[in-house]
Tab-separated table of C-alpha atoms in Angstrom:
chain	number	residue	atom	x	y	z
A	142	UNK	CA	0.000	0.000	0.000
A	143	UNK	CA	1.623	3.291	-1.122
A	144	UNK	CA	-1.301	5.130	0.221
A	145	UNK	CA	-2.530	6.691	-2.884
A	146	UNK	CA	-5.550	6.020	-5.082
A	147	UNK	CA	-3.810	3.852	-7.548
A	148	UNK	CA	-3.755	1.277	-4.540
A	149	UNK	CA	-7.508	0.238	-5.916
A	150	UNK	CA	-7.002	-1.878	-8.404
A	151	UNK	CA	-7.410	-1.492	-11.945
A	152	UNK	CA	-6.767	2.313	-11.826
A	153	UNK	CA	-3.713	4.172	-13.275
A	154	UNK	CA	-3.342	8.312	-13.368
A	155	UNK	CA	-1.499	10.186	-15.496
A	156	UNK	CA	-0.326	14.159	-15.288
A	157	UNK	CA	0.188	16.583	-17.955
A	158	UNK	CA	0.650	20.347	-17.053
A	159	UNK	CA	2.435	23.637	-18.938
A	160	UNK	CA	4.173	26.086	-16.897
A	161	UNK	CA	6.568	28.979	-17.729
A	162	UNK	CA	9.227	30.430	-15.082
A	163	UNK	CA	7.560	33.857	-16.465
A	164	UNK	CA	4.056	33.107	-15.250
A	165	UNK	CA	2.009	36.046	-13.409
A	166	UNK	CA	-1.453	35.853	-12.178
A	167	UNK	CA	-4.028	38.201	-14.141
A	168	UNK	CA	-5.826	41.688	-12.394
A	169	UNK	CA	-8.563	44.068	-13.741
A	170	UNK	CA	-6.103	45.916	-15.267
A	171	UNK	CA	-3.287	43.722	-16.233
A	172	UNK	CA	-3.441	40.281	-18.138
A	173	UNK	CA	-1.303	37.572	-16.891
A	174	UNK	CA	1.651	36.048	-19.332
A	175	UNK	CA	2.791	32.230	-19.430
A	176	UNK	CA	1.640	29.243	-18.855
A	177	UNK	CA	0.089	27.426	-14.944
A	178	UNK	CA	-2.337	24.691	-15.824
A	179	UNK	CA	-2.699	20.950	-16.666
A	180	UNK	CA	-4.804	18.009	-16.577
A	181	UNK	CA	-4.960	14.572	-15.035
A	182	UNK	CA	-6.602	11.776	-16.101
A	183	UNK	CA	-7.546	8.508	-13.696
A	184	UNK	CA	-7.948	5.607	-16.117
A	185	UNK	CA	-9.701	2.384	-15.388
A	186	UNK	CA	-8.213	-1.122	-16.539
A	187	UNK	CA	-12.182	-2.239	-17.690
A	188	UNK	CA	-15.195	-0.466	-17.500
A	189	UNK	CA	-16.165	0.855	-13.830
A	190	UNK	CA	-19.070	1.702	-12.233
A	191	UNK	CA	-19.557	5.146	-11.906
A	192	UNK	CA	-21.565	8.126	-10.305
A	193	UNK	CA	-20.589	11.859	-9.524
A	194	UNK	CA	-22.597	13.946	-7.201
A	195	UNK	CA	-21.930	18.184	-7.546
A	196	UNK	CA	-21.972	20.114	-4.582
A	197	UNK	CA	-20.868	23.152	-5.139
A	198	UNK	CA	-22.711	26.511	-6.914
A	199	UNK	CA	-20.570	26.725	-10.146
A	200	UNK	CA	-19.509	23.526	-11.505
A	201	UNK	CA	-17.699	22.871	-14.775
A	202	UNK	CA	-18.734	19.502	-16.147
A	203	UNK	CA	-18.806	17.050	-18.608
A	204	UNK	CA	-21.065	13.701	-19.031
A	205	UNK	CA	-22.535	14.266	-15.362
A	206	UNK	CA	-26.032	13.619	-16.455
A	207	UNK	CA	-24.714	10.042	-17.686
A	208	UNK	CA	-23.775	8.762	-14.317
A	209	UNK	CA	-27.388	8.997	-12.955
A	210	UNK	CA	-28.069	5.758	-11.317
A	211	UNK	CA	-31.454	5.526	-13.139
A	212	UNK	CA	-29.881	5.997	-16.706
A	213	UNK	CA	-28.594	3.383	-19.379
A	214	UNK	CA	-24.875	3.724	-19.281
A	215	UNK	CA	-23.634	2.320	-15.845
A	216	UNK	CA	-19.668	2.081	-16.152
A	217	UNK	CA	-17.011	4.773	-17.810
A	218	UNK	CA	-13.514	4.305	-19.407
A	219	UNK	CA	-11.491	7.197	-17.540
A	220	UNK	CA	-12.370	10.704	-15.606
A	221	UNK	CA	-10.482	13.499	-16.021
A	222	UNK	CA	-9.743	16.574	-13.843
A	223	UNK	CA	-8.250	19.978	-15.665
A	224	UNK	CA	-7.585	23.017	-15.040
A	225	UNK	CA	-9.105	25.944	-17.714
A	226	UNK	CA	-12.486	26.150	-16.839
A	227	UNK	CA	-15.360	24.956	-19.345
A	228	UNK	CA	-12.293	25.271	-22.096
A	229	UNK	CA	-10.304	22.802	-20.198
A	230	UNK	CA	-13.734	20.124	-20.936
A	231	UNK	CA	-11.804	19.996	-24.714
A	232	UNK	CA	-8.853	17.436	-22.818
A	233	UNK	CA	-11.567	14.961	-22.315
A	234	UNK	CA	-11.804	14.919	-26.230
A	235	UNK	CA	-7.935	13.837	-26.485
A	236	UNK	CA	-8.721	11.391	-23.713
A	237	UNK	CA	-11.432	10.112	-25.618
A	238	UNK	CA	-8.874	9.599	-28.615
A	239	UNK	CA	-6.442	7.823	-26.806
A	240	UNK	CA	-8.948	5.086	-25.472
A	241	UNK	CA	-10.527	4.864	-28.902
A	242	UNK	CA	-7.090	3.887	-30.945
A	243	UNK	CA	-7.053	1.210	-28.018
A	244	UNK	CA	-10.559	-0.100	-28.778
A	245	UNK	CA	-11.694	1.011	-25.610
A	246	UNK	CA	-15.515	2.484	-25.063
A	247	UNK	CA	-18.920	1.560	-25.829
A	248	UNK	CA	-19.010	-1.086	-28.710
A	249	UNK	CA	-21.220	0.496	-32.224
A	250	UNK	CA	-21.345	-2.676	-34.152
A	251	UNK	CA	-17.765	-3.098	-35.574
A	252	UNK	CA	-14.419	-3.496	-33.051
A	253	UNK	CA	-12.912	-0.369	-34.553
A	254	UNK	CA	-16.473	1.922	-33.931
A	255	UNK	CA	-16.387	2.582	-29.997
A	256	UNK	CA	-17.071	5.560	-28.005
A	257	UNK	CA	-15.572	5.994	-24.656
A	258	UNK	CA	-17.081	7.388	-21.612
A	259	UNK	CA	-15.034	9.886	-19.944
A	260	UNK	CA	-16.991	12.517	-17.761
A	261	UNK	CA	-14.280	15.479	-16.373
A	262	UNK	CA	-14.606	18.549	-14.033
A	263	UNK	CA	-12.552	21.543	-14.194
A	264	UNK	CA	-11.195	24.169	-11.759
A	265	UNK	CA	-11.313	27.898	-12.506
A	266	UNK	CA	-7.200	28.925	-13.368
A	267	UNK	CA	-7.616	31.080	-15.971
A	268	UNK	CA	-6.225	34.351	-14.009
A	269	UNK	CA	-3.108	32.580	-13.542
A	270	UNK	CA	-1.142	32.900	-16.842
A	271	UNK	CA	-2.166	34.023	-20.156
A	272	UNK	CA	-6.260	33.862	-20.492
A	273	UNK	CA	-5.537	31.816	-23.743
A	274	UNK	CA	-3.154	29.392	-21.626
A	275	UNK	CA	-5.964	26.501	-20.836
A	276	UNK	CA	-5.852	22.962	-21.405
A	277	UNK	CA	-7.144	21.064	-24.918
A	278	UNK	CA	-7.070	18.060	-26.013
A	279	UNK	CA	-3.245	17.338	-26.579
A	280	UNK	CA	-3.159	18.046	-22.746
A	281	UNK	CA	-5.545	14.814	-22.031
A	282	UNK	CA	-4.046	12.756	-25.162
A	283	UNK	CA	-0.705	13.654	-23.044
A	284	UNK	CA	-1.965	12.499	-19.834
A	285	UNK	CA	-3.806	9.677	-21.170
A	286	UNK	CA	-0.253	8.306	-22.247
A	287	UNK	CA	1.425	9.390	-19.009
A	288	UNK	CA	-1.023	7.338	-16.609
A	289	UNK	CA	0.556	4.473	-13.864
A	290	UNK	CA	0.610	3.740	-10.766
A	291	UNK	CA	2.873	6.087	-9.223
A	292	UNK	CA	2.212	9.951	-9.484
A	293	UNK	CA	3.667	13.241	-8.844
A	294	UNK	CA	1.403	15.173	-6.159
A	295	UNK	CA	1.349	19.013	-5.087
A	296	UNK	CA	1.649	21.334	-8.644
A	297	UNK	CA	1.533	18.795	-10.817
A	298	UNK	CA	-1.606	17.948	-13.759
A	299	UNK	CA	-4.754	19.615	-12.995
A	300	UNK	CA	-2.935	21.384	-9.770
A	301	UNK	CA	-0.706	23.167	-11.328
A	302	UNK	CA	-2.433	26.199	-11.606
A	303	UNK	CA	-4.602	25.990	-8.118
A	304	UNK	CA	-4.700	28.415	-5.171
A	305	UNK	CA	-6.117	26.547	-1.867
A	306	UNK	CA	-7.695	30.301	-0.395
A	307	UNK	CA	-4.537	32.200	0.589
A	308	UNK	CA	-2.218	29.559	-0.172
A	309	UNK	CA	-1.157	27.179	-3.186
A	310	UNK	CA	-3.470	24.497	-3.937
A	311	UNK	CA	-2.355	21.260	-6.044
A	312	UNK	CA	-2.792	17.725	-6.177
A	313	UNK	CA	-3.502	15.340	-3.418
A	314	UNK	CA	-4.645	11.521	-2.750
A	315	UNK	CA	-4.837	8.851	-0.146
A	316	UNK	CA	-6.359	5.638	0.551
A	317	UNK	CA	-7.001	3.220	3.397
A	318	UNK	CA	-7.875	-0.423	3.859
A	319	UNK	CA	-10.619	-1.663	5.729
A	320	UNK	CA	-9.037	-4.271	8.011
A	321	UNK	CA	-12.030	-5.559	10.022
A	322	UNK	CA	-15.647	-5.445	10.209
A	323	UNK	CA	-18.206	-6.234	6.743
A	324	UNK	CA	-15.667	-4.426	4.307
A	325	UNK	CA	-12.485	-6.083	5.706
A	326	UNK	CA	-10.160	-6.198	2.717
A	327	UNK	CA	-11.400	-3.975	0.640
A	328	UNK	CA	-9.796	-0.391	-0.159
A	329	UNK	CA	-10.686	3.007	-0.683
A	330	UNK	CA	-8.810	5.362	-2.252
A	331	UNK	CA	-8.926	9.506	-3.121
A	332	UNK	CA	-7.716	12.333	-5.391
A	333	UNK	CA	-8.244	15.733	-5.357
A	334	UNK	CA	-7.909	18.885	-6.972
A	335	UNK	CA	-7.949	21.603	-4.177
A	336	UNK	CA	-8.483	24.970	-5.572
A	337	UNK	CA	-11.324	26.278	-2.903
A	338	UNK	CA	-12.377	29.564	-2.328
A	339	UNK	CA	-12.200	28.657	2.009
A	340	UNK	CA	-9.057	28.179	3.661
A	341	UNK	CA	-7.104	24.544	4.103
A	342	UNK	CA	-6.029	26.264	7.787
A	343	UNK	CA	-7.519	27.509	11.269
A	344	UNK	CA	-6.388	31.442	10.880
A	345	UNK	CA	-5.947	30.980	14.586
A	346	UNK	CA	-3.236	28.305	14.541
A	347	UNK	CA	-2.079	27.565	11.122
A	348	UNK	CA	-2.799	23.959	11.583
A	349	UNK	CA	-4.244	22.455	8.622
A	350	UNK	CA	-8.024	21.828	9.280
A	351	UNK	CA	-7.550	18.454	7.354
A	352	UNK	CA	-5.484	15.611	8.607
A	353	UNK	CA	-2.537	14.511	6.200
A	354	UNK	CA	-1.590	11.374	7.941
A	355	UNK	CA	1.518	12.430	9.547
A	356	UNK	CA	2.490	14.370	12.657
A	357	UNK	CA	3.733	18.066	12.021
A	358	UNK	CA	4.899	20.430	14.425
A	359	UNK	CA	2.443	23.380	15.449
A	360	UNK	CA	3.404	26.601	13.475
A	361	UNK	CA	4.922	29.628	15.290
A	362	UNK	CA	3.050	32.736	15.941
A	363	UNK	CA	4.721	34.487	14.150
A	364	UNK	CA	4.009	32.335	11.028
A	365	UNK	CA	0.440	32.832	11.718
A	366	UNK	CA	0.467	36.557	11.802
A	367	UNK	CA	2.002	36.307	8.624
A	368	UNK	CA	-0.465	34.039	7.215
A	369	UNK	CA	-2.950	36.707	8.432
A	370	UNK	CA	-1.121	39.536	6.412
A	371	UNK	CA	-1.680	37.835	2.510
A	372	UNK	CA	-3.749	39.357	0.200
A	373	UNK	CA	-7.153	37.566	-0.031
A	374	UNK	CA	-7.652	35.127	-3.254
A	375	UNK	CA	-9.817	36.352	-5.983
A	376	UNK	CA	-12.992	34.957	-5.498
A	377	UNK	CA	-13.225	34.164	-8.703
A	378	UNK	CA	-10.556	31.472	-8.985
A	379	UNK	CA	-12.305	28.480	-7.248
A	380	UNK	CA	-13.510	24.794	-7.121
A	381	UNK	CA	-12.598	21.595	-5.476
A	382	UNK	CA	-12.577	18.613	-7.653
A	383	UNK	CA	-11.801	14.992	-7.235
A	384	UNK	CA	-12.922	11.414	-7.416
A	385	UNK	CA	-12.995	8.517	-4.733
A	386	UNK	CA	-12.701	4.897	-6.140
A	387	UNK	CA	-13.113	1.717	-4.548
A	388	UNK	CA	-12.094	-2.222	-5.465
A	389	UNK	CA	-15.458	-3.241	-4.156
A	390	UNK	CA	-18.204	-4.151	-6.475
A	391	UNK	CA	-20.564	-1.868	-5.988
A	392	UNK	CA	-23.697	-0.743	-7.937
A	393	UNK	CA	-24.138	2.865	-9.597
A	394	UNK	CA	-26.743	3.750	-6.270
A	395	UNK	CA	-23.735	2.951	-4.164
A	396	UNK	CA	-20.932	4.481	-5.919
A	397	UNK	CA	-23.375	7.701	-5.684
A	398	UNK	CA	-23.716	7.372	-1.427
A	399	UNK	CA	-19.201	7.007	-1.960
A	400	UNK	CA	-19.631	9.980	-4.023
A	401	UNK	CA	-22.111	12.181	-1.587
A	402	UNK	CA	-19.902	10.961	1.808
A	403	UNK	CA	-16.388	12.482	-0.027
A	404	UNK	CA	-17.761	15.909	0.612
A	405	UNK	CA	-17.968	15.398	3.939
A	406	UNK	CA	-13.697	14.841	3.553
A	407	UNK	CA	-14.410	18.471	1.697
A	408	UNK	CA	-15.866	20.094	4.295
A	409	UNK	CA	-13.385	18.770	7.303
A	410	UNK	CA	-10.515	20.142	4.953
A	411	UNK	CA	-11.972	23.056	4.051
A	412	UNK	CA	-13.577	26.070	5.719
A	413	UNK	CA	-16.299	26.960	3.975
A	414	UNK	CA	-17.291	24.397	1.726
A	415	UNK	CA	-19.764	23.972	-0.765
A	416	UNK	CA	-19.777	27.819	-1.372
A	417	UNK	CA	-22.086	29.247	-4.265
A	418	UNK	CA	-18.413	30.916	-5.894
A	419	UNK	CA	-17.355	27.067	-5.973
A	420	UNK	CA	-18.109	24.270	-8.310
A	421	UNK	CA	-16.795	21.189	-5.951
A	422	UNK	CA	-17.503	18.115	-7.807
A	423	UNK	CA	-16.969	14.481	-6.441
A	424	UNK	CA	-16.567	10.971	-8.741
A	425	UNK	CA	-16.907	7.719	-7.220
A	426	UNK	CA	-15.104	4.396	-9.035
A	427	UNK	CA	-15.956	0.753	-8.052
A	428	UNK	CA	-13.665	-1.307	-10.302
A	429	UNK	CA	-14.912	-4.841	-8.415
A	430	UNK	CA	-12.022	-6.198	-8.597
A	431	UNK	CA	-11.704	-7.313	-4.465
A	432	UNK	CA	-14.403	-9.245	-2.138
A	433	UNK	CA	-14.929	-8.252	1.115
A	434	UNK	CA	-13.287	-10.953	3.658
A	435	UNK	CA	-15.533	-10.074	6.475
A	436	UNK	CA	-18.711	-11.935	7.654
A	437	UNK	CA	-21.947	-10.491	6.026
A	438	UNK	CA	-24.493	-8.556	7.570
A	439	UNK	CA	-27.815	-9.573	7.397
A	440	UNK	CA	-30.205	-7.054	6.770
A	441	UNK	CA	-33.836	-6.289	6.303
A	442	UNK	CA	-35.285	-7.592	2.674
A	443	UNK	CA	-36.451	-3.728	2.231
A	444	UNK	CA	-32.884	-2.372	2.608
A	445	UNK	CA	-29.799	-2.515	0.471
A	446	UNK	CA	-28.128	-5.896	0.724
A	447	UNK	CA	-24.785	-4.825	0.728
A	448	UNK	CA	-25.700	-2.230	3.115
A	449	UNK	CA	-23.116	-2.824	5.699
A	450	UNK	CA	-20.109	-2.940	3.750
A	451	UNK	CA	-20.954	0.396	1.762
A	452	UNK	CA	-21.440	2.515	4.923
A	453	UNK	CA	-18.205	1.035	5.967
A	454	UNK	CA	-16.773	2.250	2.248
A	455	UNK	CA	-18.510	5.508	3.160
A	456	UNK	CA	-16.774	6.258	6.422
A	457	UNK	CA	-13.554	5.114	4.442
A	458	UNK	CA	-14.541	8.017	1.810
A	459	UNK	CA	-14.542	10.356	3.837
A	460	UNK	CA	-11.387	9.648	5.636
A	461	UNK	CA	-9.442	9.430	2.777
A	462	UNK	CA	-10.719	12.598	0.591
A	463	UNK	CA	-9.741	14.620	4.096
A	464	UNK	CA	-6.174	13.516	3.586
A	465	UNK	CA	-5.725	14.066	0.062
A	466	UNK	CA	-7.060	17.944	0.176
A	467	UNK	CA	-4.299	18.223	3.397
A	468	UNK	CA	-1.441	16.978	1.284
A	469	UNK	CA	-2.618	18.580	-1.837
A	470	UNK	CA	-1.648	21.874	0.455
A	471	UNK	CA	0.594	20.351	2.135
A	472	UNK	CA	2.952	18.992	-1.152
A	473	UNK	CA	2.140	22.177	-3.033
A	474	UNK	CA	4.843	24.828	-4.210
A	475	UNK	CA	4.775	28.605	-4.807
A	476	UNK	CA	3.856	29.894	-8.306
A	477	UNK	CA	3.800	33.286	-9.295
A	478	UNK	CA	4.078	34.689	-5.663
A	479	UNK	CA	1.129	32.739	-4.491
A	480	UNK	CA	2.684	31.115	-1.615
A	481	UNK	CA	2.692	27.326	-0.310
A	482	UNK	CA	2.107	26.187	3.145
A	483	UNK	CA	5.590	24.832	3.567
A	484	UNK	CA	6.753	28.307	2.566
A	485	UNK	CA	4.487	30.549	5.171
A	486	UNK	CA	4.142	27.710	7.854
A	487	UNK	CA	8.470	27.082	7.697
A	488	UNK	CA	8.889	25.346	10.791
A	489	UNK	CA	6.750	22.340	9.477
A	490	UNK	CA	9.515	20.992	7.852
A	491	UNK	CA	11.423	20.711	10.723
């Protein structure tokens, strides 16, 4: 276990950002030069069930309406996450083109006539760089190609360009094993795109309001006065994006309760959540490729019959999207003056 969401099996992601040294962040009455974007692309091995549920008040989205439980297609090919607003949607297309020279996606009659299924979010970046610097479809072709198991995480693919409130936002993940109880065995894992209009932090401490997983030393006052004294982030450049995935073989109803109990992870991480200025938007993955190895539940014939093991999954969900927005802030590094947490809280690295 590497603690990351490629730890479900059957899942790979791949990064592809653009950045320039030169890169400045946009104002009313100056536009921003160079390049602070990317995409990232989580691709399954086989079809996977799928479901999203969308949160926050301005979402950018592709194919949500497919993953309603109630409609026809059940299972996707890939999701991807971007940066560039509703022009970053375009890197699902190269996505899309990468899966269909490998004969992946929805048969049409002949092995070379397929489409894929590849819903994708975006965060809002475009401030940061040149307004014409967004992702298309070479950047999800790129990170189509890129995808494994091990992955950069902090400023990296759709990251690159995100501001966590005061701070520098980026790419996190996580994931955990249940190792008792009905969903003994299986795992859980997260990755997220932090680029919220809250704060990751208590103003009052410095401590990050999510928990990364390891033990960091409290922050000096003086590091938190300092914190205090940055500019507030445009409101403007916002949304929290991810998806939670699962080796449990769950149905498109329960992917959607994995999807709904990430945001609670969202909202321990981040203060506020949800907001109307943010378009947070959570994926949920069940490859069913594990069994559970503990003893079933029985359950009322009226209720679910896998009931037990998905609220375990659930509490798992939660757990794990917490820790990915933490070390999204927490691996994150200064871009065009917008500062990381490592850089204003120093004594963490000690």
């Amino acid at each position: 276990m590497q603690d990351r969401l490629t730890d479900v099996a059957g899942l790979t992601v791949g990064h592809h950002r653009a950045w320039t040294p030169d890169v400045t962040v946009a104002t009313d009455d100056r536009d921003g030069v160079g390049w602070a974007t990317g995409t990232t692309v989580v691709l399954a091995d086989g079809p996977a069930v799928a479901a999203v549920d969308v949160r926050g008040g301005g979402p950018g989205t592709r194919e949500t309406d497919l993953l309603d439980p109630s409609h026809s297609v059940q299972r996707v090919d890939a999701i991807v996450l971007t940066g560039g607003s509703a022009y970053g949607l375009a890197a699902a297309d190269g996505v899309m083109r990468y899966l269909e020279e490998h004969g992946r996606g929805v048969a049409m009659g002949r092995p070379d006539r397929v489409v894929p299924i590849v819903p994708a979010a975006v965060i809002f970046d475009l401030p940061l760089g040149a307004w014409a610097s967004r992702p298309d479809a070479s950047f999800g072709y790129a990170a189509a190609t890129a995808a494994a198991s091990e992955f950069e995480q902090g400023s990296a693919g759709a990251g690159t360009g995100a501001r966590a409130g005061v701070l520098k936002g980026g790419v996190g993940t996580a994931s955990a094993t249940a190792t008792d109880g009905p969903a003994a065995g299986l795992t859980v894992g997260a990755l997220v795109v932090a680029n919220p209009v809250g704060s990751a932090f208590d103003p009052r401490t410095g401590v990050l309001w999510g928990d990364p997983g390891v033990a960091l030393p409290a922050p000096t006052a003086d590091e938190v006065a300092a914190a205090a004294a940055l500019a507030a982030k445009d409101t403007s450049l916002n949304t929290t994006i991810g998806l939670v995935a699962t080796d449990a073989d769950l149905t498109a109803s329960g992917c959607r309760r994995l999807a709904v109990a990430a945001h609670d992870g969202l909202a321990r991480a981040i203060r506020p959540a949800h907001s109307p200025l943010d378009g947070d938007t959570f994926f949920a993955l069940a490859t069913g490729r594990a069994t559970p190895r503990g003893e079933a539940v029985p359950v009322d014939a009226r209720m679910m019959p896998d009931l037990a093991v998905l609220d375990a999954l659930c509490a798992l969900a939660a757990v794990v999207t917490e820790r990915a927005i933490a070390r999204a802030v927490l691996t994150a590094t200064s871009i065009a003056g917008i500062p990381a947490y490592r850089d204003v809280f120093a004594s963490i690295r000690a």
